[in-house]
GROMACS .gro file of N, CA and C in nm:
model
  450
    1MET      N    1  -1.590  -0.140  -0.377
    1MET     CA    2  -1.632  -0.141  -0.240
    1MET      C    3  -1.597  -0.005  -0.178
    2LYS      N    4  -1.693   0.053  -0.108
    2LYS     CA    5  -1.673   0.181  -0.039
    2LYS      C    6  -1.663   0.152   0.111
    3ILE      N    7  -1.571   0.222   0.177
    3ILE     CA    8  -1.552   0.204   0.321
    3ILE      C    9  -1.545   0.342   0.385
    4ASP      N   10  -1.630   0.365   0.484
    4ASP     CA   11  -1.628   0.491   0.560
    4ASP      C   12  -1.531   0.476   0.676
    5ILE      N   13  -1.440   0.570   0.687
    5ILE     CA   14  -1.342   0.573   0.794
    5ILE      C   15  -1.372   0.697   0.879
    6LYS      N   16  -1.394   0.677   1.006
    6LYS     CA   17  -1.431   0.789   1.095
    6LYS      C   18  -1.311   0.859   1.158
    7ASN      N   19  -1.199   0.784   1.175
    7ASN     CA   20  -1.083   0.843   1.242
    7ASN      C   21  -0.957   0.762   1.211
    8VAL      N   22  -0.846   0.806   1.265
    8VAL     CA   23  -0.717   0.742   1.241
    8VAL      C   24  -0.718   0.597   1.289
    9ASP      N   25  -0.784   0.572   1.402
    9ASP     CA   26  -0.791   0.435   1.455
    9ASP      C   27  -0.864   0.342   1.358
   10ASP      N   28  -0.971   0.390   1.296
   10ASP     CA   29  -1.043   0.310   1.196
   10ASP      C   30  -0.953   0.277   1.076
   11MET      N   31  -0.875   0.376   1.031
   11MET     CA   32  -0.785   0.355   0.917
   11MET      C   33  -0.681   0.250   0.952
   12HIS      N   34  -0.624   0.261   1.071
   12HIS     CA   35  -0.523   0.165   1.115
   12HIS      C   36  -0.585   0.025   1.126
   13ALA      N   37  -0.705   0.016   1.183
   13ALA     CA   38  -0.772  -0.113   1.200
   13ALA      C   39  -0.802  -0.179   1.065
   14LEU      N   40  -0.841  -0.101   0.967
   14LEU     CA   41  -0.863  -0.155   0.832
   14LEU      C   42  -0.732  -0.210   0.777
   15GLY      N   43  -0.624  -0.137   0.798
   15GLY     CA   44  -0.493  -0.184   0.754
   15GLY      C   45  -0.455  -0.316   0.820
   16VAL      N   46  -0.484  -0.330   0.949
   16VAL     CA   47  -0.455  -0.455   1.020
   16VAL      C   48  -0.531  -0.570   0.956
   17ARG      N   49  -0.659  -0.549   0.926
   17ARG     CA   50  -0.740  -0.654   0.860
   17ARG      C   51  -0.682  -0.689   0.723
   18LEU      N   52  -0.641  -0.587   0.649
   18LEU     CA   53  -0.579  -0.611   0.518
   18LEU      C   54  -0.451  -0.693   0.534
   19GLY      N   55  -0.365  -0.649   0.624
   19GLY     CA   56  -0.238  -0.718   0.646
   19GLY      C   57  -0.257  -0.863   0.686
   20ALA      N   58  -0.356  -0.889   0.769
   20ALA     CA   59  -0.382  -1.026   0.813
   20ALA      C   60  -0.427  -1.115   0.697
   21ALA      N   61  -0.487  -1.055   0.595
   21ALA     CA   62  -0.538  -1.131   0.481
   21ALA      C   63  -0.432  -1.160   0.374
   22LEU      N   64  -0.318  -1.094   0.384
   22LEU     CA   65  -0.217  -1.105   0.279
   22LEU      C   66  -0.133  -1.231   0.296
   23ARG      N   67  -0.100  -1.294   0.182
   23ARG     CA   68  -0.026  -1.420   0.182
   23ARG      C   69   0.106  -1.412   0.106
   24GLY      N   70   0.129  -1.302   0.038
   24GLY     CA   71   0.252  -1.286  -0.040
   24GLY      C   72   0.221  -1.272  -0.188
   25GLY      N   73   0.290  -1.181  -0.252
   25GLY     CA   74   0.271  -1.157  -0.394
   25GLY      C   75   0.167  -1.051  -0.426
   26GLU      N   76   0.099  -0.998  -0.324
   26GLU     CA   77  -0.005  -0.898  -0.349
   26GLU      C   78   0.055  -0.759  -0.368
   27ILE      N   79  -0.019  -0.678  -0.443
   27ILE     CA   80   0.020  -0.540  -0.470
   27ILE      C   81  -0.098  -0.451  -0.434
   28ILE      N   82  -0.069  -0.345  -0.357
   28ILE     CA   83  -0.172  -0.250  -0.318
   28ILE      C   84  -0.125  -0.111  -0.361
   29VAL      N   85  -0.207  -0.045  -0.440
   29VAL     CA   86  -0.178   0.090  -0.488
   29VAL      C   87  -0.266   0.186  -0.408
   30LEU      N   88  -0.201   0.280  -0.339
   30LEU     CA   89  -0.273   0.378  -0.258
   30LEU      C   90  -0.278   0.511  -0.331
   31ILE      N   91  -0.399   0.566  -0.343
   31ILE     CA   92  -0.422   0.689  -0.418
   31ILE      C   93  -0.486   0.790  -0.323
   32GLY      N   94  -0.427   0.906  -0.312
   32GLY     CA   95  -0.485   1.009  -0.225
   32GLY      C   96  -0.389   1.125  -0.211
   33ASP      N   97  -0.444   1.238  -0.172
   33ASP     CA   98  -0.363   1.358  -0.154
   33ASP      C   99  -0.267   1.341  -0.037
   34ILE      N  100  -0.176   1.433  -0.024
   34ILE     CA  101  -0.086   1.436   0.091
   34ILE      C  102  -0.172   1.450   0.216
   35GLY      N  103  -0.143   1.367   0.316
   35GLY     CA  104  -0.218   1.371   0.441
   35GLY      C  105  -0.348   1.294   0.439
   36ALA      N  106  -0.375   1.221   0.331
   36ALA     CA  107  -0.501   1.146   0.321
   36ALA      C  108  -0.506   1.026   0.415
   37GLY      N  109  -0.390   0.970   0.448
   37GLY     CA  110  -0.387   0.854   0.536
   37GLY      C  111  -0.321   0.732   0.475
   38LYS      N  112  -0.250   0.750   0.366
   38LYS     CA  113  -0.185   0.638   0.298
   38LYS      C  114  -0.085   0.566   0.389
   39THR      N  115  -0.002   0.644   0.457
   39THR     CA  116   0.098   0.583   0.545
   39THR      C  117   0.031   0.523   0.669
   40THR      N  118  -0.074   0.584   0.720
   40THR     CA  119  -0.147   0.527   0.834
   40THR      C  120  -0.204   0.391   0.796
   41LEU      N  121  -0.260   0.380   0.677
   41LEU     CA  122  -0.312   0.251   0.631
   41LEU      C  123  -0.198   0.150   0.619
   42THR      N  124  -0.084   0.193   0.567
   42THR     CA  125   0.031   0.104   0.553
   42THR      C  126   0.082   0.059   0.689
   43LYS      N  127   0.081   0.146   0.789
   43LYS     CA  128   0.121   0.107   0.924
   43LYS      C  129   0.030  -0.003   0.977
   44GLY      N  130  -0.098   0.007   0.949
   44GLY     CA  131  -0.192  -0.098   0.989
   44GLY      C  132  -0.164  -0.229   0.916
   45ILE      N  133  -0.137  -0.220   0.786
   45ILE     CA  134  -0.103  -0.339   0.709
   45ILE      C  135   0.020  -0.407   0.770
   46ALA      N  136   0.118  -0.326   0.807
   46ALA     CA  137   0.240  -0.380   0.870
   46ALA      C  138   0.205  -0.454   0.999
   47CYS      N  139   0.119  -0.396   1.081
   47CYS     CA  140   0.078  -0.463   1.205
   47CYS      C  141   0.010  -0.596   1.174
   48GLY      N  142  -0.076  -0.597   1.074
   48GLY     CA  143  -0.144  -0.721   1.035
   48GLY      C  144  -0.049  -0.826   0.982
   49LEU      N  145   0.069  -0.783   0.938
   49LEU     CA  146   0.172  -0.874   0.890
   49LEU      C  147   0.272  -0.911   0.999
   50GLY      N  148   0.244  -0.865   1.123
   50GLY     CA  149   0.331  -0.899   1.235
   50GLY      C  150   0.460  -0.819   1.240
   51ILE      N  151   0.462  -0.702   1.178
   51ILE     CA  152   0.581  -0.618   1.176
   51ILE      C  153   0.580  -0.527   1.298
   52ASP      N  154   0.689  -0.531   1.376
   52ASP     CA  155   0.701  -0.448   1.496
   52ASP      C  156   0.770  -0.315   1.468
   53ALA      N  157   0.838  -0.303   1.358
   53ALA     CA  158   0.919  -0.185   1.327
   53ALA      C  159   0.834  -0.059   1.317
   54ASP      N  160   0.897   0.054   1.335
   54ASP     CA  161   0.833   0.184   1.320
   54ASP      C  162   0.822   0.213   1.170
   55VAL      N  163   0.704   0.192   1.116
   55VAL     CA  164   0.682   0.211   0.972
   55VAL      C  165   0.669   0.361   0.945
   56GLN      N  166   0.751   0.409   0.852
   56GLN     CA  167   0.752   0.551   0.818
   56GLN      C  168   0.727   0.568   0.668
   57SER      N  169   0.681   0.686   0.633
   57SER     CA  170   0.662   0.717   0.492
   57SER      C  171   0.797   0.717   0.420
   58PRO      N  172   0.805   0.652   0.306
   58PRO     CA  173   0.931   0.652   0.230
   58PRO      C  174   0.942   0.768   0.131
   59THR      N  175   0.877   0.880   0.160
   59THR     CA  176   0.877   0.993   0.067
   59THR      C  177   1.018   1.034   0.027
   60PHE      N  178   1.109   1.039   0.122
   60PHE     CA  179   1.245   1.085   0.091
   60PHE      C  180   1.340   0.971   0.057
   61THR      N  181   1.312   0.851   0.106
   61THR     CA  182   1.399   0.737   0.078
   61THR      C  183   1.350   0.656  -0.042
   62LEU      N  184   1.230   0.682  -0.089
   62LEU     CA  185   1.163   0.618  -0.202
   62LEU      C  186   1.108   0.480  -0.169
   63ASN      N  187   1.178   0.402  -0.086
   63ASN     CA  188   1.121   0.274  -0.046
   63ASN      C  189   1.177   0.230   0.088
   64ARG      N  190   1.102   0.145   0.153
   64ARG     CA  191   1.142   0.084   0.279
   64ARG      C  192   1.095  -0.061   0.274
   65ILE      N  193   1.179  -0.150   0.324
   65ILE     CA  194   1.148  -0.293   0.326
   65ILE      C  195   1.142  -0.337   0.472
   66TYR      N  196   1.039  -0.414   0.507
   66TYR     CA  197   1.021  -0.463   0.643
   66TYR      C  198   1.003  -0.615   0.641
   67GLU      N  199   1.068  -0.682   0.734
   67GLU     CA  200   1.051  -0.827   0.750
   67GLU      C  201   0.917  -0.853   0.817
   68ALA      N  202   0.840  -0.946   0.761
   68ALA     CA  203   0.706  -0.976   0.811
   68ALA      C  204   0.697  -1.123   0.853
   69ARG      N  205   0.579  -1.161   0.896
   69ARG     CA  206   0.554  -1.299   0.938
   69ARG      C  207   0.571  -1.396   0.822
   70ASP      N  208   0.592  -1.522   0.857
   70ASP     CA  209   0.593  -1.632   0.758
   70ASP      C  210   0.696  -1.612   0.646
   71GLY      N  211   0.806  -1.543   0.674
   71GLY     CA  212   0.909  -1.522   0.572
   71GLY      C  213   0.871  -1.421   0.465
   72LEU      N  214   0.766  -1.343   0.488
   72LEU     CA  215   0.723  -1.242   0.392
   72LEU      C  216   0.796  -1.110   0.417
   73GLU      N  217   0.788  -1.022   0.319
   73GLU     CA  218   0.841  -0.887   0.331
   73GLU      C  219   0.734  -0.787   0.287
   74LEU      N  220   0.732  -0.674   0.354
   74LEU     CA  221   0.649  -0.562   0.311
   74LEU      C  222   0.741  -0.461   0.246
   75ALA      N  223   0.716  -0.431   0.119
   75ALA     CA  224   0.791  -0.331   0.045
   75ALA      C  225   0.700  -0.211   0.024
   76HIS      N  226   0.739  -0.097   0.082
   76HIS     CA  227   0.658   0.025   0.077
   76HIS      C  228   0.730   0.127  -0.010
   77TYR      N  229   0.669   0.165  -0.121
   77TYR     CA  230   0.727   0.260  -0.217
   77TYR      C  231   0.646   0.389  -0.219
   78ASP      N  232   0.714   0.500  -0.241
   78ASP     CA  233   0.650   0.630  -0.255
   78ASP      C  234   0.720   0.705  -0.369
   79PHE      N  235   0.647   0.725  -0.479
   79PHE     CA  236   0.704   0.789  -0.598
   79PHE      C  237   0.661   0.935  -0.612
   80TYR      N  238   0.620   0.996  -0.502
   80TYR     CA  239   0.571   1.134  -0.506
   80TYR      C  240   0.671   1.230  -0.567
   81ARG      N  241   0.796   1.217  -0.534
   81ARG     CA  242   0.898   1.312  -0.577
   81ARG      C  243   0.959   1.280  -0.713
   82LEU      N  244   0.913   1.174  -0.778
   82LEU     CA  245   0.976   1.132  -0.904
   82LEU      C  246   0.880   1.143  -1.022
   83SER      N  247   0.917   1.220  -1.120
   83SER     CA  248   0.840   1.219  -1.245
   83SER      C  249   0.894   1.108  -1.336
   84ASP      N  250   1.023   1.077  -1.320
   84ASP     CA  251   1.085   0.967  -1.393
   84ASP      C  252   1.152   0.876  -1.290
   85PRO      N  253   1.095   0.759  -1.266
   85PRO     CA  254   1.146   0.673  -1.160
   85PRO      C  255   1.280   0.607  -1.191
   86GLY      N  256   1.323   0.607  -1.317
   86GLY     CA  257   1.454   0.553  -1.354
   86GLY      C  258   1.477   0.413  -1.300
   87ILE      N  259   1.589   0.395  -1.231
   87ILE     CA  260   1.628   0.264  -1.181
   87ILE      C  261   1.530   0.209  -1.076
   88MET      N  262   1.458   0.298  -1.009
   88MET     CA  263   1.360   0.253  -0.910
   88MET      C  264   1.247   0.174  -0.977
   89ALA      N  265   1.215   0.207  -1.101
   89ALA     CA  266   1.114   0.131  -1.174
   89ALA      C  267   1.162  -0.012  -1.198
   90LEU      N  268   1.291  -0.026  -1.226
   90LEU     CA  269   1.347  -0.160  -1.246
   90LEU      C  270   1.343  -0.239  -1.116
   91GLU      N  271   1.377  -0.175  -1.005
   91GLU     CA  272   1.369  -0.243  -0.876
   91GLU      C  273   1.226  -0.285  -0.844
   92LEU      N  274   1.131  -0.194  -0.868
   92LEU     CA  275   0.991  -0.226  -0.844
   92LEU      C  276   0.945  -0.341  -0.932
   93ALA      N  277   0.984  -0.342  -1.057
   93ALA     CA  278   0.945  -0.449  -1.149
   93ALA      C  279   0.992  -0.585  -1.097
   94GLU      N  280   1.109  -0.587  -1.039
   94GLU     CA  281   1.160  -0.711  -0.980
   94GLU      C  282   1.083  -0.747  -0.853
   95ARG      N  283   1.057  -0.649  -0.770
   95ARG     CA  284   0.988  -0.670  -0.643
   95ARG      C  285   0.848  -0.727  -0.662
   96VAL      N  286   0.771  -0.673  -0.757
   96VAL     CA  287   0.631  -0.716  -0.774
   96VAL      C  288   0.621  -0.859  -0.828
   97ARG      N  289   0.731  -0.916  -0.874
   97ARG     CA  290   0.731  -1.056  -0.919
   97ARG      C  291   0.771  -1.152  -0.808
   98ASP      N  292   0.810  -1.100  -0.693
   98ASP     CA  293   0.854  -1.183  -0.581
   98ASP      C  294   0.733  -1.232  -0.503
   99PRO      N  295   0.708  -1.364  -0.500
   99PRO     CA  296   0.590  -1.416  -0.431
   99PRO      C  297   0.596  -1.402  -0.279
  100ARG      N  298   0.711  -1.366  -0.224
  100ARG     CA  299   0.724  -1.347  -0.079
  100ARG      C  300   0.702  -1.201  -0.040
  101SER      N  301   0.681  -1.117  -0.137
  101SER     CA  302   0.673  -0.973  -0.111
  101SER      C  303   0.530  -0.923  -0.121
  102ILE      N  304   0.492  -0.838  -0.028
  102ILE     CA  305   0.369  -0.760  -0.038
  102ILE      C  306   0.416  -0.619  -0.072
  103THR      N  307   0.366  -0.563  -0.179
  103THR     CA  308   0.414  -0.433  -0.226
  103THR      C  309   0.303  -0.329  -0.215
  104VAL      N  310   0.333  -0.223  -0.141
  104VAL     CA  311   0.242  -0.110  -0.127
  104VAL      C  312   0.306   0.008  -0.200
  105ILE      N  313   0.230   0.070  -0.291
  105ILE     CA  314   0.285   0.178  -0.374
  105ILE      C  315   0.199   0.303  -0.358
  106GLU      N  316   0.264   0.412  -0.318
  106GLU     CA  317   0.201   0.543  -0.315
  106GLU      C  318   0.248   0.621  -0.438
  107TRP      N  319   0.158   0.700  -0.495
  107TRP     CA  320   0.189   0.783  -0.612
  107TRP      C  321   0.240   0.695  -0.728
  108ALA      N  322   0.164   0.595  -0.762
  108ALA     CA  323   0.205   0.495  -0.860
  108ALA      C  324   0.199   0.542  -1.005
  109GLN      N  325   0.151   0.663  -1.031
  109GLN     CA  326   0.141   0.710  -1.170
  109GLN      C  327   0.275   0.702  -1.243
  110ALA      N  328   0.382   0.729  -1.172
  110ALA     CA  329   0.515   0.731  -1.235
  110ALA      C  330   0.562   0.593  -1.276
  111VAL      N  331   0.501   0.489  -1.220
  111VAL     CA  332   0.543   0.351  -1.250
  111VAL      C  333   0.426   0.266  -1.300
  112ALA      N  334   0.325   0.331  -1.355
  112ALA     CA  335   0.205   0.259  -1.400
  112ALA      C  336   0.236   0.147  -1.497
  113ASP      N  337   0.338   0.164  -1.580
  113ASP     CA  338   0.371   0.061  -1.678
  113ASP      C  339   0.441  -0.059  -1.614
  114VAL      N  340   0.483  -0.048  -1.489
  114VAL     CA  341   0.552  -0.156  -1.419
  114VAL      C  342   0.455  -0.236  -1.331
  115VAL      N  343   0.347  -0.172  -1.288
  115VAL     CA  344   0.251  -0.237  -1.199
  115VAL      C  345   0.174  -0.343  -1.278
  116PRO      N  346   0.176  -0.468  -1.230
  116PRO     CA  347   0.102  -0.576  -1.300
  116PRO      C  348  -0.048  -0.549  -1.301
  117ASP      N  349  -0.121  -0.627  -1.377
  117ASP     CA  350  -0.265  -0.609  -1.390
  117ASP      C  351  -0.342  -0.648  -1.265
  118ASP      N  352  -0.284  -0.730  -1.178
  118ASP     CA  353  -0.351  -0.779  -1.058
  118ASP      C  354  -0.305  -0.698  -0.937
  119TYR      N  355  -0.388  -0.603  -0.895
  119TYR     CA  356  -0.356  -0.522  -0.777
  119TYR      C  357  -0.484  -0.467  -0.717
  120LEU      N  358  -0.474  -0.429  -0.590
  120LEU     CA  359  -0.584  -0.364  -0.521
  120LEU      C  360  -0.559  -0.215  -0.522
  121ALA      N  361  -0.651  -0.138  -0.578
  121ALA     CA  362  -0.642   0.008  -0.578
  121ALA      C  363  -0.728   0.061  -0.464
  122VAL      N  364  -0.669   0.145  -0.379
  122VAL     CA  365  -0.741   0.205  -0.268
  122VAL      C  366  -0.730   0.356  -0.283
  123LYS      N  367  -0.843   0.417  -0.317
  123LYS     CA  368  -0.847   0.562  -0.332
  123LYS      C  369  -0.902   0.621  -0.202
  124ILE      N  370  -0.824   0.711  -0.142
  124ILE     CA  371  -0.860   0.770  -0.012
  124ILE      C  372  -0.898   0.916  -0.035
  125GLN      N  373  -1.019   0.949   0.006
  125GLN     CA  374  -1.069   1.086  -0.011
  125GLN      C  375  -1.104   1.142   0.127
  126ALA      N  376  -1.048   1.259   0.159
  126ALA     CA  377  -1.082   1.326   0.284
  126ALA      C  378  -1.223   1.384   0.273
  127VAL      N  379  -1.307   1.354   0.372
  127VAL     CA  380  -1.443   1.408   0.374
  127VAL      C  381  -1.467   1.488   0.503
  128GLY      N  382  -1.363   1.504   0.580
  128GLY     CA  383  -1.366   1.579   0.706
  128GLY      C  384  -1.226   1.583   0.761
  129GLU      N  385  -1.209   1.645   0.877
  129GLU     CA  386  -1.075   1.656   0.933
  129GLU      C  387  -1.011   1.519   0.954
  130ASN      N  388  -1.086   1.424   1.007
  130ASN     CA  389  -1.034   1.290   1.032
  130ASN      C  390  -1.109   1.182   0.955
  131GLU      N  391  -1.219   1.218   0.892
  131GLU     CA  392  -1.300   1.120   0.820
  131GLU      C  393  -1.250   1.103   0.677
  132ARG      N  394  -1.256   0.977   0.631
  132ARG     CA  395  -1.213   0.945   0.496
  132ARG      C  396  -1.314   0.852   0.432
  133LEU      N  397  -1.325   0.859   0.302
  133LEU     CA  398  -1.403   0.765   0.224
  133LEU      C  399  -1.305   0.690   0.136
  134LEU      N  400  -1.304   0.559   0.151
  134LEU     CA  401  -1.216   0.476   0.071
  134LEU      C  402  -1.296   0.407  -0.037
  135ALA      N  403  -1.245   0.411  -0.158
  135ALA     CA  404  -1.303   0.337  -0.269
  135ALA      C  405  -1.199   0.230  -0.306
  136CYS      N  406  -1.234   0.105  -0.283
  136CYS     CA  407  -1.142  -0.006  -0.309
  136CYS      C  408  -1.187  -0.078  -0.435
  137GLU      N  409  -1.093  -0.098  -0.524
  137GLU     CA  410  -1.123  -0.166  -0.650
  137GLU      C  411  -1.023  -0.278  -0.674
  138ALA      N  412  -1.075  -0.399  -0.684
  138ALA     CA  413  -0.991  -0.515  -0.712
  138ALA      C  414  -0.968  -0.524  -0.862
  139ARG      N  415  -0.843  -0.530  -0.899
  139ARG     CA  416  -0.807  -0.543  -1.040
  139ARG      C  417  -0.727  -0.671  -1.056
  140GLY      N  418  -0.798  -0.782  -1.054
  140GLY     CA  419  -0.733  -0.911  -1.068
  140GLY      C  420  -0.775  -1.009  -0.960
  141GLU      N  421  -0.734  -1.134  -0.977
  141GLU     CA  422  -0.777  -1.244  -0.891
  141GLU      C  423  -0.731  -1.230  -0.746
  142SER      N  424  -0.602  -1.204  -0.724
  142SER     CA  425  -0.556  -1.195  -0.585
  142SER      C  426  -0.613  -1.070  -0.518
  143ALA      N  427  -0.634  -0.964  -0.593
  143ALA     CA  428  -0.695  -0.843  -0.538
  143ALA      C  429  -0.839  -0.870  -0.496
  144CYS      N  430  -0.911  -0.950  -0.572
  144CYS     CA  431  -1.049  -0.988  -0.535
  144CYS      C  432  -1.048  -1.066  -0.405
  145ARG      N  433  -0.952  -1.156  -0.389
  145ARG     CA  434  -0.941  -1.235  -0.267
  145ARG      C  435  -0.918  -1.145  -0.146
  146ILE      N  436  -0.835  -1.043  -0.163
  146ILE     CA  437  -0.809  -0.949  -0.052
  146ILE      C  438  -0.940  -0.878  -0.013
  147LEU      N  439  -1.012  -0.827  -0.110
  147LEU     CA  440  -1.136  -0.753  -0.080
  147LEU      C  441  -1.239  -0.844  -0.012
  148GLU      N  442  -1.247  -0.969  -0.053
  148GLU     CA  443  -1.343  -1.059   0.007
  148GLU      C  444  -1.312  -1.089   0.153
  149SER      N  445  -1.186  -1.072   0.192
  149SER     CA  446  -1.145  -1.109   0.327
  149SER      C  447  -1.153  -0.994   0.429
  150ILE      N  448  -1.182  -0.872   0.382
  150ILE     CA  449  -1.188  -0.762   0.479
  150ILE      C  450  -1.331  -0.720   0.510
   0.00000   0.00000   0.00000
């Protein structure tokens, strides 16, 4: 599925729709260059999950966990700075098996062997200063359900 994003507000709104569709146990892999809008999309997902906290990029902290609606958690990982994720890969492996957790992963190449087969891949490509083209690919049953709901 291809989605045209005209501005930051559109990216955030898409994230809100995604977040509203999530029920727990889903994994979303965000692919895109620095500044593509990965964290903006994640902020929208957080809003759709009823999270009031100031969602920030975990580039330096590697991950951030937020309490969400219905006893769910949003786990946001960023592996940009790691060529070898070490113990963080073990933490991620545990997190993606938690049915109460929604896991968003930026720069997932470093942990590709830990990411289960069922995930939504969102590739974000800049096509202008604020415009983006998103290519969403469902890889598994729960990922298909997410795409059908947005």
